[in-house]
Short mmCIF file of C-alpha atoms in Angstrom, two decimals:
data_model
loop_
_atom_site.label_atom_id
_atom_site.label_comp_id
_atom_site.label_asym_id
_atom_site.label_seq_id
_atom_site.Cartn_x
_atom_site.Cartn_y
_atom_site.Cartn_z
CA UNK A 27 -186.92 19.48 -54.49
CA UNK A 28 -190.71 19.32 -54.77
CA UNK A 29 -191.60 20.39 -51.26
CA UNK A 30 -192.73 23.74 -49.85
CA UNK A 31 -193.28 25.10 -53.36
CA UNK A 32 -195.97 27.14 -55.06
CA UNK A 33 -196.86 25.11 -58.15
CA UNK A 34 -199.12 25.73 -61.15
CA UNK A 35 -200.22 22.67 -63.12
CA UNK A 36 -201.58 23.52 -66.57
CA UNK A 37 -203.88 20.78 -67.86
CA UNK A 38 -206.01 18.22 -66.04
CA UNK A 39 -205.64 15.28 -68.38
CA UNK A 40 -204.18 11.97 -67.14
CA UNK A 41 -200.71 13.39 -66.63
CA UNK A 42 -201.90 16.54 -64.85
CA UNK A 43 -204.05 14.62 -62.39
CA UNK A 44 -201.31 12.06 -61.79
CA UNK A 45 -198.59 14.62 -61.05
CA UNK A 46 -200.98 16.58 -58.81
CA UNK A 47 -201.54 13.46 -56.69
CA UNK A 48 -197.80 12.80 -56.62
CA UNK A 49 -196.98 16.29 -55.32
CA UNK A 50 -199.82 16.57 -52.81
CA UNK A 51 -199.06 16.22 -49.07
CA UNK A 52 -195.58 17.71 -49.51
CA UNK A 53 -196.54 21.07 -48.09
CA UNK A 54 -196.95 22.44 -51.62
CA UNK A 55 -199.38 25.19 -52.60
CA UNK A 56 -200.81 23.67 -55.80
CA UNK A 57 -203.18 25.17 -58.33
CA UNK A 58 -204.41 23.02 -61.20
CA UNK A 59 -205.98 24.74 -64.19
CA UNK A 60 -207.82 23.48 -67.26
CA UNK A 61 -209.93 25.09 -69.97
CA UNK A 62 -212.64 22.43 -69.62
CA UNK A 63 -214.76 21.44 -66.64
CA UNK A 64 -213.43 18.42 -64.77
CA UNK A 65 -215.33 15.26 -63.97
CA UNK A 66 -217.00 15.42 -60.57
CA UNK A 67 -214.88 12.58 -59.20
CA UNK A 68 -211.68 14.35 -60.28
CA UNK A 69 -212.83 17.62 -58.73
CA UNK A 70 -213.56 15.85 -55.45
CA UNK A 71 -210.22 14.04 -55.48
CA UNK A 72 -208.31 17.30 -56.00
CA UNK A 73 -210.34 19.11 -53.34
CA UNK A 74 -209.66 16.31 -50.85
CA UNK A 75 -205.94 16.71 -51.61
CA UNK A 76 -206.12 20.44 -50.91
CA UNK A 77 -205.45 21.39 -54.52
CA UNK A 78 -207.10 24.52 -55.92
CA UNK A 79 -208.84 24.09 -59.29
CA UNK A 80 -209.26 26.96 -61.73
CA UNK A 81 -211.27 26.43 -64.92
CA UNK A 82 -210.58 29.24 -67.38
CA UNK A 83 -209.98 29.74 -71.12
CA UNK A 84 -207.38 32.38 -70.21
CA UNK A 85 -204.70 30.35 -68.49
CA UNK A 86 -202.10 32.94 -69.40
CA UNK A 87 -203.66 35.25 -66.81
CA UNK A 88 -202.79 32.79 -64.04
CA UNK A 89 -199.07 32.80 -64.75
CA UNK A 90 -196.96 35.16 -62.66
CA UNK A 91 -193.63 35.26 -60.86
CA UNK A 92 -195.10 34.02 -57.58
CA UNK A 93 -194.85 30.42 -58.82
CA UNK A 94 -191.76 28.36 -58.12
CA UNK A 95 -192.69 25.84 -60.80
CA UNK A 96 -195.05 25.47 -63.73
CA UNK A 97 -195.90 21.94 -64.87
CA UNK A 98 -197.19 22.08 -68.43
CA UNK A 99 -199.41 19.55 -70.13
CA UNK A 100 -197.63 18.15 -73.21
CA UNK A 101 -200.56 19.20 -75.44
CA UNK A 102 -199.83 22.91 -74.90
CA UNK A 103 -198.00 23.95 -78.04
CA UNK A 104 -194.43 25.17 -77.94
CA UNK A 105 -195.55 28.16 -80.00
CA UNK A 106 -198.41 29.12 -77.65
CA UNK A 107 -198.77 32.39 -75.73
CA UNK A 108 -198.65 30.34 -72.53
CA UNK A 109 -195.14 29.10 -73.31
CA UNK A 110 -194.04 32.56 -74.41
CA UNK A 111 -195.21 34.05 -71.10
CA UNK A 112 -193.53 31.32 -69.05
CA UNK A 113 -190.30 32.00 -70.92
CA UNK A 114 -190.60 35.78 -70.64
CA UNK A 115 -191.00 35.50 -66.84
CA UNK A 116 -188.10 33.00 -66.72
CA UNK A 117 -190.16 30.53 -64.74
CA UNK A 118 -189.04 26.95 -64.23
CA UNK A 119 -191.22 24.84 -66.54
CA UNK A 120 -191.30 21.05 -66.41
CA UNK A 121 -193.52 18.27 -67.64
CA UNK A 122 -194.98 15.36 -65.72
CA UNK A 123 -192.26 12.90 -66.75
CA UNK A 124 -189.53 15.27 -65.58
CA UNK A 125 -191.16 15.64 -62.16
CA UNK A 126 -191.80 11.92 -61.70
CA UNK A 127 -188.23 11.06 -62.72
CA UNK A 128 -186.95 12.58 -59.47
CA UNK A 129 -188.99 10.09 -57.42
CA UNK A 130 -187.46 6.99 -59.02
CA UNK A 131 -184.98 4.69 -57.23
CA UNK A 132 -181.45 5.54 -58.35
CA UNK A 133 -180.68 2.05 -59.68
CA UNK A 134 -183.62 1.70 -62.08
CA UNK A 135 -182.71 0.90 -65.70
CA UNK A 136 -184.70 3.28 -67.90
CA UNK A 137 -185.50 2.46 -71.52
CA UNK A 138 -186.99 5.29 -73.60
CA UNK A 139 -188.55 4.80 -77.03
CA UNK A 140 -189.45 7.66 -79.36
CA UNK A 141 -189.83 8.28 -83.09
CA UNK A 142 -192.27 9.72 -85.59
CA UNK A 143 -193.62 6.25 -86.35
CA UNK A 144 -193.32 2.79 -84.81
CA UNK A 145 -192.68 3.71 -81.18
CA UNK A 146 -195.78 2.03 -79.72
CA UNK A 147 -195.22 -1.26 -81.55
CA UNK A 148 -191.53 -1.25 -80.63
CA UNK A 149 -192.31 -0.46 -76.99
CA UNK A 150 -194.96 -3.19 -76.82
CA UNK A 151 -192.61 -5.83 -78.23
CA UNK A 152 -189.90 -4.91 -75.72
CA UNK A 153 -192.34 -4.95 -72.81
CA UNK A 154 -193.98 -8.26 -73.65
CA UNK A 155 -190.66 -10.01 -74.19
CA UNK A 156 -189.11 -8.64 -70.99
CA UNK A 157 -192.16 -9.91 -69.09
CA UNK A 158 -191.90 -13.31 -70.76
CA UNK A 159 -188.29 -13.50 -69.60
CA UNK A 160 -189.34 -12.88 -66.00
CA UNK A 161 -187.89 -9.38 -65.78
CA UNK A 162 -189.35 -6.85 -63.35
CA UNK A 163 -190.48 -4.25 -65.88
CA UNK A 164 -192.89 -1.33 -65.46
CA UNK A 165 -194.50 0.27 -68.51
CA UNK A 166 -195.43 3.94 -68.75
CA UNK A 167 -195.39 7.18 -70.68
CA UNK A 168 -197.20 7.94 -73.93
CA UNK A 169 -198.53 4.41 -74.14
CA UNK A 170 -201.25 5.33 -71.67
CA UNK A 171 -199.78 5.35 -68.17
CA UNK A 172 -198.33 8.65 -66.88
CA UNK A 173 -195.05 7.96 -65.10
CA UNK A 174 -196.41 9.70 -61.98
CA UNK A 175 -199.20 7.12 -61.80
CA UNK A 176 -196.86 4.11 -61.78
CA UNK A 177 -194.11 5.47 -59.54
CA UNK A 178 -195.25 3.31 -56.62
CA UNK A 179 -194.86 0.20 -58.81
CA UNK A 180 -191.18 0.88 -59.59
CA UNK A 181 -188.81 -0.80 -57.15
CA UNK A 182 -185.05 -0.80 -56.75
CA UNK A 183 -183.38 -2.72 -59.59
CA UNK A 184 -186.45 -2.70 -61.84
CA UNK A 185 -186.61 -1.88 -65.53
CA UNK A 186 -188.72 1.15 -66.44
CA UNK A 187 -189.90 1.18 -70.06
CA UNK A 188 -191.28 4.47 -71.38
CA UNK A 189 -192.78 5.37 -74.71
CA UNK A 190 -192.07 9.10 -75.03
CA UNK A 191 -193.66 11.45 -77.56
CA UNK A 192 -192.10 14.64 -78.88
CA UNK A 193 -194.62 16.58 -76.76
CA UNK A 194 -193.32 14.81 -73.65
CA UNK A 195 -189.69 15.50 -74.55
CA UNK A 196 -190.35 19.22 -74.26
CA UNK A 197 -189.65 20.67 -70.82
CA UNK A 198 -187.30 17.97 -69.59
CA UNK A 199 -184.12 18.92 -67.74
CA UNK A 200 -182.64 16.20 -65.52
CA UNK A 201 -184.54 13.26 -67.04
CA UNK A 202 -182.32 10.70 -68.74
CA UNK A 203 -182.52 7.12 -69.92
CA UNK A 204 -179.97 4.33 -69.90
CA UNK A 205 -181.13 2.99 -73.27
CA UNK A 206 -182.83 5.18 -75.88
CA UNK A 207 -184.46 4.14 -79.15
CA UNK A 208 -185.13 6.59 -81.98
CA UNK A 209 -187.12 4.65 -84.57
CA UNK A 210 -187.16 7.40 -87.20
CA UNK A 211 -187.88 11.10 -87.75
CA UNK A 212 -190.12 12.58 -90.43
CA UNK A 213 -192.06 15.86 -90.73
CA UNK A 214 -195.06 15.81 -88.39
CA UNK A 215 -196.56 17.92 -85.58
CA UNK A 216 -195.21 21.04 -87.27
CA UNK A 217 -198.20 23.06 -86.06
CA UNK A 218 -197.05 22.22 -82.54
CA UNK A 219 -193.35 22.94 -82.99
CA UNK A 220 -193.44 25.72 -85.54
CA UNK A 221 -190.53 24.35 -87.58
CA UNK A 222 -189.23 20.93 -88.54
CA UNK A 223 -185.86 21.84 -87.07
CA UNK A 224 -187.46 22.41 -83.65
CA UNK A 225 -189.26 19.06 -83.93
CA UNK A 226 -186.00 17.27 -84.78
CA UNK A 227 -184.14 18.91 -81.90
CA UNK A 228 -186.96 17.94 -79.55
CA UNK A 229 -186.68 14.29 -80.62
CA UNK A 230 -182.95 14.52 -79.92
CA UNK A 231 -183.78 15.02 -76.23
CA UNK A 232 -184.36 11.27 -75.93
CA UNK A 233 -180.54 11.21 -75.54
CA UNK A 234 -180.56 13.93 -72.87
CA UNK A 235 -177.46 13.74 -70.61
CA UNK A 236 -176.23 10.52 -72.24
CA UNK A 237 -172.63 9.48 -71.75
CA UNK A 238 -170.59 6.71 -73.30
CA UNK A 239 -172.09 4.23 -70.84
CA UNK A 240 -175.61 4.84 -72.19
CA UNK A 241 -176.98 3.17 -75.33
CA UNK A 242 -178.60 4.80 -78.37
CA UNK A 243 -180.37 2.56 -80.88
CA UNK A 244 -180.73 4.31 -84.22
CA UNK A 245 -182.17 3.81 -87.70
CA UNK A 246 -179.20 4.00 -90.07
CA UNK A 247 -181.44 4.44 -93.11
CA UNK A 248 -183.22 7.49 -91.68
CA UNK A 249 -181.15 10.54 -92.60
CA UNK A 250 -182.72 12.91 -90.08
CA UNK A 251 -182.15 10.46 -87.21
CA UNK A 252 -178.52 10.26 -88.25
CA UNK A 253 -178.25 14.03 -88.38
CA UNK A 254 -179.64 14.74 -84.90
CA UNK A 255 -177.61 11.95 -83.29
CA UNK A 256 -174.31 12.84 -84.92
CA UNK A 257 -172.82 14.51 -81.84
CA UNK A 258 -174.44 12.52 -79.02
CA UNK A 259 -172.07 10.78 -76.61
CA UNK A 260 -174.01 7.51 -76.36
CA UNK A 261 -172.78 4.12 -77.46
CA UNK A 262 -174.49 3.94 -80.86
CA UNK A 263 -176.05 0.74 -82.16
CA UNK A 264 -177.74 0.73 -85.56
CA UNK A 265 -180.44 -1.16 -87.40
CA UNK A 266 -180.87 -0.98 -91.17
CA UNK A 267 -177.09 -1.09 -91.47
CA UNK A 268 -174.83 -3.87 -92.76
CA UNK A 269 -175.18 -5.89 -89.54
CA UNK A 270 -178.81 -5.64 -88.45
CA UNK A 271 -181.32 -5.58 -91.30
CA UNK A 272 -184.14 -7.28 -93.21
CA UNK A 273 -183.51 -9.02 -96.52
CA UNK A 274 -185.14 -11.80 -98.53
CA UNK A 275 -187.67 -12.76 -95.83
CA UNK A 276 -185.08 -12.86 -93.05
CA UNK A 277 -184.27 -10.53 -90.18
CA UNK A 278 -180.51 -10.48 -89.68
CA UNK A 279 -178.81 -9.73 -86.37
CA UNK A 280 -175.05 -9.13 -86.38
CA UNK A 281 -174.91 -10.36 -89.96
CA UNK A 282 -176.54 -13.70 -89.21
CA UNK A 283 -180.05 -14.92 -90.00
CA UNK A 284 -182.13 -14.53 -86.85
CA UNK A 285 -185.68 -15.32 -87.94
CA UNK A 286 -187.76 -15.94 -91.03
CA UNK A 287 -190.56 -13.39 -91.26
CA UNK A 288 -192.83 -16.04 -92.75
CA UNK A 289 -192.84 -17.59 -89.28
CA UNK A 290 -194.20 -14.48 -87.54
CA UNK A 291 -197.55 -12.71 -87.49
CA UNK A 292 -196.45 -9.09 -88.08
CA UNK A 293 -196.02 -8.09 -91.71
CA UNK A 294 -194.49 -5.12 -93.47
CA UNK A 295 -190.99 -3.64 -93.61
CA UNK A 296 -191.88 -1.07 -90.94
CA UNK A 297 -192.73 -3.86 -88.51
CA UNK A 298 -189.51 -5.71 -89.29
CA UNK A 299 -187.67 -2.48 -88.42
CA UNK A 300 -189.63 -2.24 -85.16
CA UNK A 301 -188.65 -5.82 -84.35
CA UNK A 302 -185.00 -5.07 -85.10
CA UNK A 303 -185.02 -2.05 -82.78
CA UNK A 304 -186.67 -4.11 -80.04
CA UNK A 305 -184.18 -6.97 -80.42
CA UNK A 306 -181.27 -4.56 -80.07
CA UNK A 307 -182.73 -3.30 -76.81
CA UNK A 308 -183.33 -6.83 -75.54
CA UNK A 309 -179.70 -7.76 -76.20
CA UNK A 310 -178.86 -5.69 -73.14
CA UNK A 311 -180.68 -8.32 -71.07
CA UNK A 312 -180.51 -12.10 -71.05
CA UNK A 313 -183.02 -13.33 -73.63
CA UNK A 314 -183.92 -16.67 -75.13
CA UNK A 315 -184.31 -16.68 -78.91
CA UNK A 316 -186.95 -19.41 -78.72
CA UNK A 317 -189.12 -17.28 -76.44
CA UNK A 318 -188.73 -14.34 -78.85
CA UNK A 319 -189.81 -16.34 -81.88
CA UNK A 320 -192.71 -18.01 -80.05
CA UNK A 321 -194.03 -14.57 -79.03
CA UNK A 322 -193.65 -13.08 -82.52
CA UNK A 323 -195.53 -16.01 -84.05
CA UNK A 324 -198.65 -14.85 -82.17
CA UNK A 325 -198.18 -11.10 -81.81
CA UNK A 326 -200.46 -9.42 -84.34
CA UNK A 327 -199.49 -5.84 -83.62
CA UNK A 328 -200.99 -2.92 -81.75
CA UNK A 329 -204.53 -1.68 -82.28
CA UNK A 330 -204.92 1.07 -84.90
CA UNK A 331 -201.45 0.47 -86.33
CA UNK A 332 -202.05 -1.34 -89.61
CA UNK A 333 -204.41 -3.55 -87.62
CA UNK A 334 -206.11 -6.35 -89.52
CA UNK A 335 -209.84 -6.03 -88.82
CA UNK A 336 -211.64 -8.69 -90.85
CA UNK A 337 -212.23 -10.24 -94.26
CA UNK A 338 -215.73 -10.03 -95.69
CA UNK A 339 -216.72 -11.24 -99.15
CA UNK A 340 -213.00 -11.75 -99.85
CA UNK A 341 -212.28 -8.07 -99.07
CA UNK A 342 -209.62 -7.37 -96.41
CA UNK A 343 -210.10 -4.42 -94.03
CA UNK A 344 -207.21 -2.73 -92.22
CA UNK A 345 -207.34 -0.04 -89.54
CA UNK A 346 -204.28 2.22 -89.63
CA UNK A 347 -205.86 5.17 -87.83
CA UNK A 348 -202.55 5.86 -86.06
CA UNK A 349 -201.29 7.04 -89.46
CA UNK A 350 -201.26 10.75 -88.63
CA UNK A 351 -198.69 11.78 -91.24
CA UNK A 352 -197.93 10.81 -94.86
CA UNK A 353 -194.81 8.85 -93.88
CA UNK A 354 -196.99 6.46 -91.87
CA UNK A 355 -199.33 6.06 -94.84
CA UNK A 356 -196.35 5.24 -97.05
CA UNK A 357 -195.49 2.43 -94.64
CA UNK A 358 -199.01 1.03 -95.00
CA UNK A 359 -199.10 1.36 -98.79
CA UNK A 360 -195.82 -0.54 -99.11
CA UNK A 361 -197.40 -3.52 -97.34
CA UNK A 362 -199.94 -4.42 -100.04
CA UNK A 363 -199.80 -5.61 -103.64
CA UNK A 364 -203.58 -5.84 -104.12
CA UNK A 365 -205.94 -3.07 -105.31
CA UNK A 366 -206.42 -0.61 -102.43
CA UNK A 367 -209.41 1.52 -101.50
CA UNK A 368 -207.69 4.23 -99.45
CA UNK A 369 -209.39 6.47 -96.88
CA UNK A 370 -207.22 9.58 -96.67
CA UNK A 371 -207.51 12.85 -94.76
CA UNK A 372 -208.19 14.52 -91.43
CA UNK A 373 -206.96 17.65 -89.69
CA UNK A 374 -205.27 20.31 -91.81
CA UNK A 375 -201.64 20.47 -90.78
CA UNK A 376 -200.16 21.42 -94.16
CA UNK A 377 -199.13 17.81 -94.67
CA UNK A 378 -197.69 17.12 -98.11
CA UNK A 379 -199.62 14.28 -99.74
CA UNK A 380 -197.21 14.37 -102.68
CA UNK A 381 -194.89 12.35 -100.47
CA UNK A 382 -197.17 9.40 -101.30
CA UNK A 383 -196.66 9.64 -105.07
CA UNK A 384 -194.17 6.81 -105.48
CA UNK A 385 -196.31 4.41 -103.44
CA UNK A 386 -199.75 4.85 -105.00
CA UNK A 387 -199.50 2.26 -107.76
CA UNK A 388 -201.96 -0.13 -106.09
CA UNK A 389 -204.46 2.53 -104.99
CA UNK A 390 -207.62 2.01 -107.05
CA UNK A 391 -209.77 4.71 -105.45
CA UNK A 392 -209.41 7.39 -102.73
CA UNK A 393 -212.07 8.44 -100.23
CA UNK A 394 -211.33 11.91 -98.87
CA UNK A 395 -212.33 12.79 -95.31
CA UNK A 396 -211.80 15.53 -92.76
CA UNK A 397 -210.71 19.12 -93.00
CA UNK A 398 -208.37 18.37 -95.91
CA UNK A 399 -211.10 16.73 -98.04
CA UNK A 400 -210.80 19.24 -100.88
CA UNK A 401 -207.00 19.05 -100.89
CA UNK A 402 -207.09 15.25 -100.96
CA UNK A 403 -209.50 15.39 -103.92
CA UNK A 404 -207.14 17.74 -105.76
CA UNK A 405 -204.24 15.43 -104.97
CA UNK A 406 -206.13 12.40 -106.30
CA UNK A 407 -206.97 14.30 -109.49
CA UNK A 408 -203.28 15.10 -110.00
CA UNK A 409 -202.62 11.34 -110.11
CA UNK A 410 -205.74 10.53 -112.14
CA UNK A 411 -207.04 8.35 -109.31
CA UNK A 412 -210.84 8.39 -108.81
CA UNK A 413 -211.82 10.11 -105.59
CA UNK A 414 -215.00 10.53 -103.57
CA UNK A 415 -215.27 13.62 -101.37
CA UNK A 416 -216.86 12.02 -98.31
CA UNK A 417 -215.86 14.39 -95.49
CA UNK A 418 -216.80 11.85 -92.79
CA UNK A 419 -215.85 8.23 -92.24
CA UNK A 420 -219.40 6.86 -92.32
CA UNK A 421 -219.97 8.25 -95.82
CA UNK A 422 -216.59 6.96 -96.97
CA UNK A 423 -217.48 3.42 -95.94
CA UNK A 424 -220.88 3.69 -97.65
CA UNK A 425 -219.10 4.59 -100.89
CA UNK A 426 -216.56 1.84 -100.40
CA UNK A 427 -219.30 -0.75 -100.00
CA UNK A 428 -220.64 0.30 -103.40
CA UNK A 429 -217.25 0.18 -105.13
CA UNK A 430 -215.09 -2.53 -103.56
CA UNK A 431 -214.67 -5.93 -105.23
CA UNK A 432 -213.52 -9.38 -104.16
CA UNK A 433 -209.76 -9.66 -103.66
CA UNK A 434 -209.27 -5.97 -102.84
CA UNK A 435 -208.12 -4.15 -99.69
CA UNK A 436 -209.88 -1.39 -97.74
CA UNK A 437 -207.30 0.69 -95.90
CA UNK A 438 -207.95 3.44 -93.38
CA UNK A 439 -204.55 5.15 -93.37
CA UNK A 440 -205.44 8.85 -93.24
CA UNK A 441 -201.97 10.41 -93.20
CA UNK A 442 -203.52 13.07 -90.97
CA UNK A 443 -204.39 13.77 -87.36
CA UNK A 444 -207.93 12.90 -86.28
CA UNK A 445 -208.52 15.94 -84.10
CA UNK A 446 -210.73 17.85 -86.52
CA UNK A 447 -213.48 15.27 -85.94
CA UNK A 448 -212.34 13.02 -83.07
CA UNK A 449 -210.77 13.51 -79.65
CA UNK A 450 -208.10 10.95 -80.50
CA UNK A 451 -207.05 8.64 -83.32
CA UNK A 452 -208.32 5.60 -81.39
CA UNK A 453 -211.87 6.95 -81.70
CA UNK A 454 -211.49 7.18 -85.46
CA UNK A 455 -210.16 3.64 -85.65
CA UNK A 456 -212.89 2.28 -83.38
CA UNK A 457 -215.58 3.86 -85.53
CA UNK A 458 -214.03 2.30 -88.62
CA UNK A 459 -213.97 -1.15 -87.01
CA UNK A 460 -217.51 -0.86 -85.68
CA UNK A 461 -218.91 0.06 -89.10
CA UNK A 462 -216.95 -2.64 -90.89
CA UNK A 463 -218.07 -5.33 -88.45
CA UNK A 464 -221.69 -4.48 -89.34
CA UNK A 465 -221.12 -4.83 -93.10
#
């Protein structure tokens, strides 16, 4: 299927380089293109593999009907001229996960996790507990390991666990999972998809080609998840329903108390939902409840996702840089009942900060950053909450140091993408932690 083909790979990030290596030495004529210059070691690697490299800001000009296949980097927007040209020429377009899927052993059990929020924490819990139960599990996808780069680790009978973003769900065709988790859906990445409806339908692809023998794990309390999954053929299992839920400090599984959340490290309703989703996946394998509880007692969460940083002078600092939409910020705000100094803002994506209104009762002061600084300041004024227009994180933390008092919380939960000032949200979170540690 991927031999003797003329192939154009658009994008030389991790996934582009990984799929190029996977398809080399199969008598393919491969061209890899990027808008930025590659690292010298990557250029040499591609040259040694016989892959042509074209660096150009006009990638559209490369696309013509001579190609048998175009492999598109997930970051290329669905609304872009590149995608329009690919579609107009009726070229086969795939992503890296789709390509790598065809190289997997046929008897691998594939678990896919997606959602607007919570997918990384849910994926991590599943992975760590499968490992602790001695299962042969390989982790990949949006969590940092392109599937193409771990193909050689996946053996017959293994479990393959993939965190899959909406970007990665575009351009899939044959790819399917055996177990799919949809944690939730809320408006985000609309600049990428053009409409919320397109975003929702893209998330639905996590159930691609499912039959009644495949499992879908769904959030009953999330209306949009319920809507997109209404007609899927999967065996549906729900959390936040009358069987699997959180109430009065207990997580319930099948209507019975499973664990007391006071006995575990993770806090917040969103994390209890992530745990529920993970437990419902793990029920498909033999698991020991004692091992589960022992792990959750020590698991403090994933970096940049409501991550506890430190306490200084009785002030608690939390890094929630992964909060790239208001729904994620709501999740963070619901966690605290102390006065909050909230750092809010980032890339302009027409996000609606009014979604936060019902959850702002503990916010004492807002520190506006990023391209939406002025809009955040206007939003704060509409709620009569004091606001400092800081524009950058360093200035926000300077102001916070002047204003914060003992017993209060400093929360970086921007409700916005970081890409106006940072390459990725991890960079924003790391800067926050580095500055705080020096306080």
